[in-house]
């Protein structure tokens, strides 16, 4: 699969979300961070804003739920128009059941891991997912510095995906920029959430293209991608 770039509207101008979504029309997905001030110490957007965004852009919405009780709320984001919904395994009561419900409603099901959460205990869950998100910062705020200590975890996750022969996307979120995206791609990521690296650029659309080109070049040289 070609690398995908998902600009995060957490770094956009919230007063101009429709325009900001159009500014990255060439992106693969638009990443929408949902925070409830409980699971993480920040409060952002909810179902009504996702509904409005879905009407305002043709770019599919990738909703990342950093919230408590995702088992209750995640299906509502599918109904609001999200094409992919990510829940945190640390907050989910029944992750397999939730992933199946998200899929049954017509969206891609994704599971996220905080930096301190290991991937190994969840190996058997991977076939139930369409994407796995490795957080490369602590969730809750944009603009944080990339945690290099997450690179081995990305590699281990890619090895598990290959071991089981899964068509599972591997997403990274946090501190992704022109200076870090190649390391993430080399480690095994193929979906990249970029906030300030896109919306802090003079030309967000060009920033998306440049990041995708960087990721593609690194993937082409990566050992994990040989034969893919």
JSON list of C-alpha atoms in Angstrom, two decimals:
[
{"chain": "A", "resi": 1, "resn": "UNK", "atom": "CA", "xyz": [0.00, 0.00, 0.00]},
{"chain": "A", "resi": 2, "resn": "UNK", "atom": "CA", "xyz": [1.23, 3.50, -0.82]},
{"chain": "A", "resi": 3, "resn": "UNK", "atom": "CA", "xyz": [1.86, 5.67, 2.25]},
{"chain": "A", "resi": 4, "resn": "UNK", "atom": "CA", "xyz": [-1.10, 7.75, 3.38]},
{"chain": "A", "resi": 5, "resn": "UNK", "atom": "CA", "xyz": [-1.02, 11.22, 4.93]},
{"chain": "A", "resi": 6, "resn": "UNK", "atom": "CA", "xyz": [-3.77, 12.23, 7.34]},
{"chain": "A", "resi": 7, "resn": "UNK", "atom": "CA", "xyz": [-3.62, 15.92, 8.34]},
{"chain": "A", "resi": 8, "resn": "UNK", "atom": "CA", "xyz": [-4.85, 16.52, 11.87]},
{"chain": "A", "resi": 9, "resn": "UNK", "atom": "CA", "xyz": [-7.35, 19.34, 12.23]},
{"chain": "A", "resi": 10, "resn": "UNK", "atom": "CA", "xyz": [-6.25, 19.67, 15.85]},
{"chain": "A", "resi": 11, "resn": "UNK", "atom": "CA", "xyz": [-3.59, 21.96, 14.38]},
{"chain": "A", "resi": 12, "resn": "UNK", "atom": "CA", "xyz": [-6.05, 23.81, 12.13]},
{"chain": "A", "resi": 13, "resn": "UNK", "atom": "CA", "xyz": [-7.98, 27.02, 12.78]},
{"chain": "A", "resi": 14, "resn": "UNK", "atom": "CA", "xyz": [-11.15, 25.83, 14.50]},
{"chain": "A", "resi": 15, "resn": "UNK", "atom": "CA", "xyz": [-12.98, 28.98, 13.39]},
{"chain": "A", "resi": 16, "resn": "UNK", "atom": "CA", "xyz": [-12.40, 28.00, 9.74]},
{"chain": "A", "resi": 17, "resn": "UNK", "atom": "CA", "xyz": [-12.70, 24.21, 9.75]},
{"chain": "A", "resi": 18, "resn": "UNK", "atom": "CA", "xyz": [-14.45, 23.99, 6.40]},
{"chain": "A", "resi": 19, "resn": "UNK", "atom": "CA", "xyz": [-11.75, 26.06, 4.69]},
{"chain": "A", "resi": 20, "resn": "UNK", "atom": "CA", "xyz": [-9.00, 24.18, 6.52]},
{"chain": "A", "resi": 21, "resn": "UNK", "atom": "CA", "xyz": [-10.42, 20.87, 5.32]},
{"chain": "A", "resi": 22, "resn": "UNK", "atom": "CA", "xyz": [-10.46, 22.13, 1.73]},
{"chain": "A", "resi": 23, "resn": "UNK", "atom": "CA", "xyz": [-6.85, 23.31, 2.07]},
{"chain": "A", "resi": 24, "resn": "UNK", "atom": "CA", "xyz": [-5.73, 19.66, 2.28]},
{"chain": "A", "resi": 25, "resn": "UNK", "atom": "CA", "xyz": [-8.11, 18.22, -0.30]},
{"chain": "A", "resi": 26, "resn": "UNK", "atom": "CA", "xyz": [-5.29, 16.03, -1.67]},
{"chain": "A", "resi": 27, "resn": "UNK", "atom": "CA", "xyz": [-4.85, 14.22, 1.65]},
{"chain": "A", "resi": 28, "resn": "UNK", "atom": "CA", "xyz": [-5.85, 10.59, 2.01]},
{"chain": "A", "resi": 29, "resn": "UNK", "atom": "CA", "xyz": [-7.91, 11.17, 5.14]},
{"chain": "A", "resi": 30, "resn": "UNK", "atom": "CA", "xyz": [-8.71, 14.08, 7.46]},
{"chain": "A", "resi": 31, "resn": "UNK", "atom": "CA", "xyz": [-7.75, 13.14, 11.02]},
{"chain": "A", "resi": 32, "resn": "UNK", "atom": "CA", "xyz": [-10.20, 14.36, 13.64]},
{"chain": "A", "resi": 33, "resn": "UNK", "atom": "CA", "xyz": [-9.10, 14.24, 17.28]},
{"chain": "A", "resi": 34, "resn": "UNK", "atom": "CA", "xyz": [-11.98, 13.73, 19.71]},
{"chain": "A", "resi": 35, "resn": "UNK", "atom": "CA", "xyz": [-11.04, 14.47, 23.35]},
{"chain": "A", "resi": 36, "resn": "UNK", "atom": "CA", "xyz": [-13.33, 14.48, 26.37]},
{"chain": "A", "resi": 37, "resn": "UNK", "atom": "CA", "xyz": [-11.19, 16.01, 29.18]},
{"chain": "A", "resi": 38, "resn": "UNK", "atom": "CA", "xyz": [-11.40, 12.68, 31.03]},
{"chain": "A", "resi": 39, "resn": "UNK", "atom": "CA", "xyz": [-9.34, 10.10, 29.14]},
{"chain": "A", "resi": 40, "resn": "UNK", "atom": "CA", "xyz": [-6.98, 12.94, 28.20]},
{"chain": "A", "resi": 41, "resn": "UNK", "atom": "CA", "xyz": [-6.65, 16.41, 29.80]},
{"chain": "A", "resi": 42, "resn": "UNK", "atom": "CA", "xyz": [-8.10, 18.33, 26.88]},
{"chain": "A", "resi": 43, "resn": "UNK", "atom": "CA", "xyz": [-11.50, 18.98, 25.32]},
{"chain": "A", "resi": 44, "resn": "UNK", "atom": "CA", "xyz": [-11.96, 19.30, 21.57]},
{"chain": "A", "resi": 45, "resn": "UNK", "atom": "CA", "xyz": [-14.77, 18.22, 19.25]},
{"chain": "A", "resi": 46, "resn": "UNK", "atom": "CA", "xyz": [-17.80, 15.97, 19.26]},
{"chain": "A", "resi": 47, "resn": "UNK", "atom": "CA", "xyz": [-20.43, 14.34, 17.08]},
{"chain": "A", "resi": 48, "resn": "UNK", "atom": "CA", "xyz": [-22.07, 17.56, 15.77]},
{"chain": "A", "resi": 49, "resn": "UNK", "atom": "CA", "xyz": [-18.77, 18.92, 14.44]},
{"chain": "A", "resi": 50, "resn": "UNK", "atom": "CA", "xyz": [-17.97, 15.60, 12.77]},
{"chain": "A", "resi": 51, "resn": "UNK", "atom": "CA", "xyz": [-21.38, 15.68, 11.10]},
{"chain": "A", "resi": 52, "resn": "UNK", "atom": "CA", "xyz": [-20.66, 19.19, 9.80]},
{"chain": "A", "resi": 53, "resn": "UNK", "atom": "CA", "xyz": [-17.18, 18.26, 8.58]},
{"chain": "A", "resi": 54, "resn": "UNK", "atom": "CA", "xyz": [-18.54, 15.22, 6.75]},
{"chain": "A", "resi": 55, "resn": "UNK", "atom": "CA", "xyz": [-20.84, 17.54, 4.81]},
{"chain": "A", "resi": 56, "resn": "UNK", "atom": "CA", "xyz": [-18.09, 20.11, 4.17]},
{"chain": "A", "resi": 57, "resn": "UNK", "atom": "CA", "xyz": [-15.42, 17.87, 2.64]},
{"chain": "A", "resi": 58, "resn": "UNK", "atom": "CA", "xyz": [-15.09, 14.94, 0.27]},
{"chain": "A", "resi": 59, "resn": "UNK", "atom": "CA", "xyz": [-11.95, 13.77, 2.13]},
{"chain": "A", "resi": 60, "resn": "UNK", "atom": "CA", "xyz": [-12.92, 10.81, 4.33]},
{"chain": "A", "resi": 61, "resn": "UNK", "atom": "CA", "xyz": [-12.81, 11.40, 8.07]},
{"chain": "A", "resi": 62, "resn": "UNK", "atom": "CA", "xyz": [-10.48, 9.42, 10.34]},
{"chain": "A", "resi": 63, "resn": "UNK", "atom": "CA", "xyz": [-11.86, 9.97, 13.86]},
{"chain": "A", "resi": 64, "resn": "UNK", "atom": "CA", "xyz": [-9.49, 9.27, 16.76]},
{"chain": "A", "resi": 65, "resn": "UNK", "atom": "CA", "xyz": [-11.47, 8.89, 19.98]},
{"chain": "A", "resi": 66, "resn": "UNK", "atom": "CA", "xyz": [-9.39, 9.86, 23.01]},
{"chain": "A", "resi": 67, "resn": "UNK", "atom": "CA", "xyz": [-12.39, 9.41, 25.28]},
{"chain": "A", "resi": 68, "resn": "UNK", "atom": "CA", "xyz": [-13.79, 7.28, 28.04]},
{"chain": "A", "resi": 69, "resn": "UNK", "atom": "CA", "xyz": [-16.55, 4.78, 27.21]},
{"chain": "A", "resi": 70, "resn": "UNK", "atom": "CA", "xyz": [-15.76, 4.42, 23.48]},
{"chain": "A", "resi": 71, "resn": "UNK", "atom": "CA", "xyz": [-18.00, 1.32, 23.46]},
{"chain": "A", "resi": 72, "resn": "UNK", "atom": "CA", "xyz": [-20.92, 3.71, 23.90]},
{"chain": "A", "resi": 73, "resn": "UNK", "atom": "CA", "xyz": [-19.81, 6.58, 21.69]},
{"chain": "A", "resi": 74, "resn": "UNK", "atom": "CA", "xyz": [-17.81, 5.13, 18.79]},
{"chain": "A", "resi": 75, "resn": "UNK", "atom": "CA", "xyz": [-20.85, 3.91, 16.79]},
{"chain": "A", "resi": 76, "resn": "UNK", "atom": "CA", "xyz": [-22.27, 7.44, 16.85]},
{"chain": "A", "resi": 77, "resn": "UNK", "atom": "CA", "xyz": [-19.21, 8.73, 15.02]},
{"chain": "A", "resi": 78, "resn": "UNK", "atom": "CA", "xyz": [-19.78, 6.22, 12.24]},
{"chain": "A", "resi": 79, "resn": "UNK", "atom": "CA", "xyz": [-23.36, 7.44, 11.99]},
{"chain": "A", "resi": 80, "resn": "UNK", "atom": "CA", "xyz": [-22.05, 11.03, 11.92]},
{"chain": "A", "resi": 81, "resn": "UNK", "atom": "CA", "xyz": [-20.04, 10.27, 8.78]},
{"chain": "A", "resi": 82, "resn": "UNK", "atom": "CA", "xyz": [-16.64, 8.97, 9.86]},
{"chain": "A", "resi": 83, "resn": "UNK", "atom": "CA", "xyz": [-15.04, 6.50, 7.45]},
{"chain": "A", "resi": 84, "resn": "UNK", "atom": "CA", "xyz": [-12.62, 5.22, 10.10]},
{"chain": "A", "resi": 85, "resn": "UNK", "atom": "CA", "xyz": [-13.03, 5.23, 13.87]},
{"chain": "A", "resi": 86, "resn": "UNK", "atom": "CA", "xyz": [-10.17, 4.63, 16.30]},
{"chain": "A", "resi": 87, "resn": "UNK", "atom": "CA", "xyz": [-10.76, 3.73, 19.94]},
{"chain": "A", "resi": 88, "resn": "UNK", "atom": "CA", "xyz": [-8.14, 3.39, 22.66]},
{"chain": "A", "resi": 89, "resn": "UNK", "atom": "CA", "xyz": [-7.74, -0.13, 23.98]},
{"chain": "A", "resi": 90, "resn": "UNK", "atom": "CA", "xyz": [-7.01, 1.33, 27.43]},
{"chain": "A", "resi": 91, "resn": "UNK", "atom": "CA", "xyz": [-10.55, 2.76, 27.52]},
{"chain": "A", "resi": 92, "resn": "UNK", "atom": "CA", "xyz": [-12.55, 0.04, 25.74]},
{"chain": "A", "resi": 93, "resn": "UNK", "atom": "CA", "xyz": [-14.53, -2.47, 27.79]},
{"chain": "A", "resi": 94, "resn": "UNK", "atom": "CA", "xyz": [-14.91, -4.97, 24.93]},
{"chain": "A", "resi": 95, "resn": "UNK", "atom": "CA", "xyz": [-12.52, -4.10, 22.08]},
{"chain": "A", "resi": 96, "resn": "UNK", "atom": "CA", "xyz": [-13.38, -7.04, 19.82]},
{"chain": "A", "resi": 97, "resn": "UNK", "atom": "CA", "xyz": [-17.10, -6.43, 20.11]},
{"chain": "A", "resi": 98, "resn": "UNK", "atom": "CA", "xyz": [-16.56, -2.71, 19.51]},
{"chain": "A", "resi": 99, "resn": "UNK", "atom": "CA", "xyz": [-14.39, -3.28, 16.43]},
{"chain": "A", "resi": 100, "resn": "UNK", "atom": "CA", "xyz": [-17.02, -5.59, 14.99]},
{"chain": "A", "resi": 101, "resn": "UNK", "atom": "CA", "xyz": [-19.77, -3.04, 15.65]},
{"chain": "A", "resi": 102, "resn": "UNK", "atom": "CA", "xyz": [-17.80, -0.27, 13.93]},
{"chain": "A", "resi": 103, "resn": "UNK", "atom": "CA", "xyz": [-17.24, -2.52, 10.92]},
{"chain": "A", "resi": 104, "resn": "UNK", "atom": "CA", "xyz": [-20.87, -3.61, 10.85]},
{"chain": "A", "resi": 105, "resn": "UNK", "atom": "CA", "xyz": [-21.94, 0.03, 10.66]},
{"chain": "A", "resi": 106, "resn": "UNK", "atom": "CA", "xyz": [-19.75, 0.53, 7.59]},
{"chain": "A", "resi": 107, "resn": "UNK", "atom": "CA", "xyz": [-16.52, 2.14, 8.84]},
{"chain": "A", "resi": 108, "resn": "UNK", "atom": "CA", "xyz": [-12.97, 0.91, 9.25]},
{"chain": "A", "resi": 109, "resn": "UNK", "atom": "CA", "xyz": [-12.20, -0.19, 12.81]},
{"chain": "A", "resi": 110, "resn": "UNK", "atom": "CA", "xyz": [-8.97, 0.96, 14.38]},
{"chain": "A", "resi": 111, "resn": "UNK", "atom": "CA", "xyz": [-7.41, 0.49, 17.82]},
{"chain": "A", "resi": 112, "resn": "UNK", "atom": "CA", "xyz": [-4.91, 2.89, 19.42]},
{"chain": "A", "resi": 113, "resn": "UNK", "atom": "CA", "xyz": [-2.17, 2.26, 21.97]},
{"chain": "A", "resi": 114, "resn": "UNK", "atom": "CA", "xyz": [-0.70, 4.90, 24.26]},
{"chain": "A", "resi": 115, "resn": "UNK", "atom": "CA", "xyz": [3.13, 4.99, 24.36]},
{"chain": "A", "resi": 116, "resn": "UNK", "atom": "CA", "xyz": [3.36, 2.83, 27.51]},
{"chain": "A", "resi": 117, "resn": "UNK", "atom": "CA", "xyz": [0.89, 0.20, 26.25]},
{"chain": "A", "resi": 118, "resn": "UNK", "atom": "CA", "xyz": [2.67, -2.82, 24.70]},
{"chain": "A", "resi": 119, "resn": "UNK", "atom": "CA", "xyz": [1.40, -4.41, 21.51]},
{"chain": "A", "resi": 120, "resn": "UNK", "atom": "CA", "xyz": [2.13, -8.03, 22.42]},
{"chain": "A", "resi": 121, "resn": "UNK", "atom": "CA", "xyz": [-0.93, -8.68, 24.66]},
{"chain": "A", "resi": 122, "resn": "UNK", "atom": "CA", "xyz": [-3.20, -7.69, 21.77]},
{"chain": "A", "resi": 123, "resn": "UNK", "atom": "CA", "xyz": [-1.69, -9.86, 19.04]},
{"chain": "A", "resi": 124, "resn": "UNK", "atom": "CA", "xyz": [-4.77, -12.07, 18.87]},
{"chain": "A", "resi": 125, "resn": "UNK", "atom": "CA", "xyz": [-7.01, -9.00, 18.32]},
{"chain": "A", "resi": 126, "resn": "UNK", "atom": "CA", "xyz": [-5.24, -7.82, 15.20]},
{"chain": "A", "resi": 127, "resn": "UNK", "atom": "CA", "xyz": [-7.41, -9.78, 12.70]},
{"chain": "A", "resi": 128, "resn": "UNK", "atom": "CA", "xyz": [-10.45, -7.90, 14.05]},
{"chain": "A", "resi": 129, "resn": "UNK", "atom": "CA", "xyz": [-8.98, -4.54, 13.01]},
{"chain": "A", "resi": 130, "resn": "UNK", "atom": "CA", "xyz": [-8.47, -2.54, 9.83]},
{"chain": "A", "resi": 131, "resn": "UNK", "atom": "CA", "xyz": [-5.83, -0.28, 11.35]},
{"chain": "A", "resi": 132, "resn": "UNK", "atom": "CA", "xyz": [-3.66, -0.06, 14.45]},
{"chain": "A", "resi": 133, "resn": "UNK", "atom": "CA", "xyz": [-2.50, 3.31, 15.77]},
{"chain": "A", "resi": 134, "resn": "UNK", "atom": "CA", "xyz": [0.77, 3.61, 17.65]},
{"chain": "A", "resi": 135, "resn": "UNK", "atom": "CA", "xyz": [0.86, 6.91, 19.54]},
{"chain": "A", "resi": 136, "resn": "UNK", "atom": "CA", "xyz": [4.29, 8.49, 19.23]},
{"chain": "A", "resi": 137, "resn": "UNK", "atom": "CA", "xyz": [3.47, 11.13, 21.86]},
{"chain": "A", "resi": 138, "resn": "UNK", "atom": "CA", "xyz": [1.22, 11.06, 24.90]},
{"chain": "A", "resi": 139, "resn": "UNK", "atom": "CA", "xyz": [-2.30, 11.71, 23.62]},
{"chain": "A", "resi": 140, "resn": "UNK", "atom": "CA", "xyz": [-4.05, 14.93, 24.54]},
{"chain": "A", "resi": 141, "resn": "UNK", "atom": "CA", "xyz": [-2.23, 17.81, 22.87]},
{"chain": "A", "resi": 142, "resn": "UNK", "atom": "CA", "xyz": [-0.85, 18.68, 19.46]},
{"chain": "A", "resi": 143, "resn": "UNK", "atom": "CA", "xyz": [2.62, 20.01, 18.75]},
{"chain": "A", "resi": 144, "resn": "UNK", "atom": "CA", "xyz": [4.51, 17.56, 20.97]},
{"chain": "A", "resi": 145, "resn": "UNK", "atom": "CA", "xyz": [7.99, 16.25, 20.18]},
{"chain": "A", "resi": 146, "resn": "UNK", "atom": "CA", "xyz": [8.23, 12.81, 18.59]},
{"chain": "A", "resi": 147, "resn": "UNK", "atom": "CA", "xyz": [9.21, 9.97, 20.96]},
{"chain": "A", "resi": 148, "resn": "UNK", "atom": "CA", "xyz": [12.01, 8.02, 19.28]},
{"chain": "A", "resi": 149, "resn": "UNK", "atom": "CA", "xyz": [11.59, 5.25, 21.84]},
{"chain": "A", "resi": 150, "resn": "UNK", "atom": "CA", "xyz": [8.41, 4.26, 19.98]},
{"chain": "A", "resi": 151, "resn": "UNK", "atom": "CA", "xyz": [10.31, 3.13, 16.88]},
{"chain": "A", "resi": 152, "resn": "UNK", "atom": "CA", "xyz": [11.04, -0.39, 18.23]},
{"chain": "A", "resi": 153, "resn": "UNK", "atom": "CA", "xyz": [7.34, -0.75, 19.09]},
{"chain": "A", "resi": 154, "resn": "UNK", "atom": "CA", "xyz": [6.41, 0.19, 15.51]},
{"chain": "A", "resi": 155, "resn": "UNK", "atom": "CA", "xyz": [8.86, -2.45, 14.25]},
{"chain": "A", "resi": 156, "resn": "UNK", "atom": "CA", "xyz": [7.45, -5.13, 16.55]},
{"chain": "A", "resi": 157, "resn": "UNK", "atom": "CA", "xyz": [3.92, -4.29, 15.43]},
{"chain": "A", "resi": 158, "resn": "UNK", "atom": "CA", "xyz": [4.89, -4.53, 11.77]},
{"chain": "A", "resi": 159, "resn": "UNK", "atom": "CA", "xyz": [6.48, -7.92, 12.47]},
{"chain": "A", "resi": 160, "resn": "UNK", "atom": "CA", "xyz": [3.24, -9.17, 14.03]},
{"chain": "A", "resi": 161, "resn": "UNK", "atom": "CA", "xyz": [1.21, -7.89, 11.09]},
{"chain": "A", "resi": 162, "resn": "UNK", "atom": "CA", "xyz": [3.54, -9.71, 8.68]},
{"chain": "A", "resi": 163, "resn": "UNK", "atom": "CA", "xyz": [3.57, -12.83, 10.83]},
{"chain": "A", "resi": 164, "resn": "UNK", "atom": "CA", "xyz": [-0.19, -13.18, 10.48]},
{"chain": "A", "resi": 165, "resn": "UNK", "atom": "CA", "xyz": [-0.32, -12.06, 6.85]},
{"chain": "A", "resi": 166, "resn": "UNK", "atom": "CA", "xyz": [-2.75, -9.25, 7.63]},
{"chain": "A", "resi": 167, "resn": "UNK", "atom": "CA", "xyz": [-3.80, -6.34, 5.42]},
{"chain": "A", "resi": 168, "resn": "UNK", "atom": "CA", "xyz": [-3.69, -4.11, 8.46]},
{"chain": "A", "resi": 169, "resn": "UNK", "atom": "CA", "xyz": [-2.74, -0.45, 8.20]},
{"chain": "A", "resi": 170, "resn": "UNK", "atom": "CA", "xyz": [-0.20, 0.78, 10.75]},
{"chain": "A", "resi": 171, "resn": "UNK", "atom": "CA", "xyz": [-0.70, 4.41, 11.71]},
{"chain": "A", "resi": 172, "resn": "UNK", "atom": "CA", "xyz": [1.53, 6.71, 13.75]},
{"chain": "A", "resi": 173, "resn": "UNK", "atom": "CA", "xyz": [0.36, 9.91, 15.40]},
{"chain": "A", "resi": 174, "resn": "UNK", "atom": "CA", "xyz": [2.45, 12.49, 17.24]},
{"chain": "A", "resi": 175, "resn": "UNK", "atom": "CA", "xyz": [5.38, 14.62, 16.19]},
{"chain": "A", "resi": 176, "resn": "UNK", "atom": "CA", "xyz": [5.28, 13.38, 12.59]},
{"chain": "A", "resi": 177, "resn": "UNK", "atom": "CA", "xyz": [7.15, 15.84, 10.36]},
{"chain": "A", "resi": 178, "resn": "UNK", "atom": "CA", "xyz": [9.70, 15.99, 7.56]},
{"chain": "A", "resi": 179, "resn": "UNK", "atom": "CA", "xyz": [12.40, 15.17, 10.13]},
{"chain": "A", "resi": 180, "resn": "UNK", "atom": "CA", "xyz": [10.68, 12.07, 11.58]},
{"chain": "A", "resi": 181, "resn": "UNK", "atom": "CA", "xyz": [8.43, 10.55, 8.91]},
{"chain": "A", "resi": 182, "resn": "UNK", "atom": "CA", "xyz": [11.21, 8.59, 7.20]},
{"chain": "A", "resi": 183, "resn": "UNK", "atom": "CA", "xyz": [12.16, 6.87, 10.47]},
{"chain": "A", "resi": 184, "resn": "UNK", "atom": "CA", "xyz": [8.52, 5.92, 11.02]},
{"chain": "A", "resi": 185, "resn": "UNK", "atom": "CA", "xyz": [8.20, 4.54, 7.49]},
{"chain": "A", "resi": 186, "resn": "UNK", "atom": "CA", "xyz": [11.43, 2.59, 7.80]},
{"chain": "A", "resi": 187, "resn": "UNK", "atom": "CA", "xyz": [10.14, 1.06, 11.05]},
{"chain": "A", "resi": 188, "resn": "UNK", "atom": "CA", "xyz": [6.92, -0.11, 9.40]},
{"chain": "A", "resi": 189, "resn": "UNK", "atom": "CA", "xyz": [4.27, 2.62, 9.51]},
{"chain": "A", "resi": 190, "resn": "UNK", "atom": "CA", "xyz": [2.25, 3.29, 6.38]},
{"chain": "A", "resi": 191, "resn": "UNK", "atom": "CA", "xyz": [-0.36, 5.83, 7.61]},
{"chain": "A", "resi": 192, "resn": "UNK", "atom": "CA", "xyz": [0.91, 9.11, 9.04]},
{"chain": "A", "resi": 193, "resn": "UNK", "atom": "CA", "xyz": [-1.00, 11.70, 11.07]},
{"chain": "A", "resi": 194, "resn": "UNK", "atom": "CA", "xyz": [0.61, 15.13, 10.69]},
{"chain": "A", "resi": 195, "resn": "UNK", "atom": "CA", "xyz": [-0.70, 18.24, 12.41]},
{"chain": "A", "resi": 196, "resn": "UNK", "atom": "CA", "xyz": [1.58, 21.24, 12.69]},
{"chain": "A", "resi": 197, "resn": "UNK", "atom": "CA", "xyz": [3.82, 19.88, 9.92]},
{"chain": "A", "resi": 198, "resn": "UNK", "atom": "CA", "xyz": [0.88, 20.39, 7.55]},
{"chain": "A", "resi": 199, "resn": "UNK", "atom": "CA", "xyz": [-1.19, 23.22, 8.97]},
{"chain": "A", "resi": 200, "resn": "UNK", "atom": "CA", "xyz": [1.88, 25.17, 10.10]},
{"chain": "A", "resi": 201, "resn": "UNK", "atom": "CA", "xyz": [3.22, 25.19, 6.53]},
{"chain": "A", "resi": 202, "resn": "UNK", "atom": "CA", "xyz": [2.72, 28.07, 4.10]},
{"chain": "A", "resi": 203, "resn": "UNK", "atom": "CA", "xyz": [1.11, 25.63, 1.66]},
{"chain": "A", "resi": 204, "resn": "UNK", "atom": "CA", "xyz": [-0.64, 22.76, 3.51]},
{"chain": "A", "resi": 205, "resn": "UNK", "atom": "CA", "xyz": [-1.43, 20.88, 0.29]},
{"chain": "A", "resi": 206, "resn": "UNK", "atom": "CA", "xyz": [2.22, 20.94, -0.78]},
{"chain": "A", "resi": 207, "resn": "UNK", "atom": "CA", "xyz": [3.25, 19.82, 2.73]},
{"chain": "A", "resi": 208, "resn": "UNK", "atom": "CA", "xyz": [0.99, 16.76, 2.34]},
{"chain": "A", "resi": 209, "resn": "UNK", "atom": "CA", "xyz": [2.58, 15.91, -1.02]},
{"chain": "A", "resi": 210, "resn": "UNK", "atom": "CA", "xyz": [6.11, 16.36, 0.31]},
{"chain": "A", "resi": 211, "resn": "UNK", "atom": "CA", "xyz": [5.49, 14.17, 3.35]},
{"chain": "A", "resi": 212, "resn": "UNK", "atom": "CA", "xyz": [3.95, 11.46, 1.19]},
{"chain": "A", "resi": 213, "resn": "UNK", "atom": "CA", "xyz": [6.96, 11.53, -1.14]},
{"chain": "A", "resi": 214, "resn": "UNK", "atom": "CA", "xyz": [9.33, 11.23, 1.83]},
{"chain": "A", "resi": 215, "resn": "UNK", "atom": "CA", "xyz": [7.40, 8.31, 3.27]},
{"chain": "A", "resi": 216, "resn": "UNK", "atom": "CA", "xyz": [7.26, 6.55, -0.10]},
{"chain": "A", "resi": 217, "resn": "UNK", "atom": "CA", "xyz": [11.01, 6.89, -0.61]},
{"chain": "A", "resi": 218, "resn": "UNK", "atom": "CA", "xyz": [11.75, 5.51, 2.86]},
{"chain": "A", "resi": 219, "resn": "UNK", "atom": "CA", "xyz": [9.27, 2.66, 2.44]},
{"chain": "A", "resi": 220, "resn": "UNK", "atom": "CA", "xyz": [10.89, 1.69, -0.85]},
{"chain": "A", "resi": 221, "resn": "UNK", "atom": "CA", "xyz": [14.17, 1.10, 0.99]},
{"chain": "A", "resi": 222, "resn": "UNK", "atom": "CA", "xyz": [12.68, -0.52, 4.12]},
{"chain": "A", "resi": 223, "resn": "UNK", "atom": "CA", "xyz": [13.39, -4.19, 4.77]},
{"chain": "A", "resi": 224, "resn": "UNK", "atom": "CA", "xyz": [9.82, -4.85, 5.93]},
{"chain": "A", "resi": 225, "resn": "UNK", "atom": "CA", "xyz": [8.41, -3.70, 2.57]},
{"chain": "A", "resi": 226, "resn": "UNK", "atom": "CA", "xyz": [10.56, -6.03, 0.46]},
{"chain": "A", "resi": 227, "resn": "UNK", "atom": "CA", "xyz": [8.30, -8.26, -1.57]},
{"chain": "A", "resi": 228, "resn": "UNK", "atom": "CA", "xyz": [5.18, -6.17, -0.86]}
]
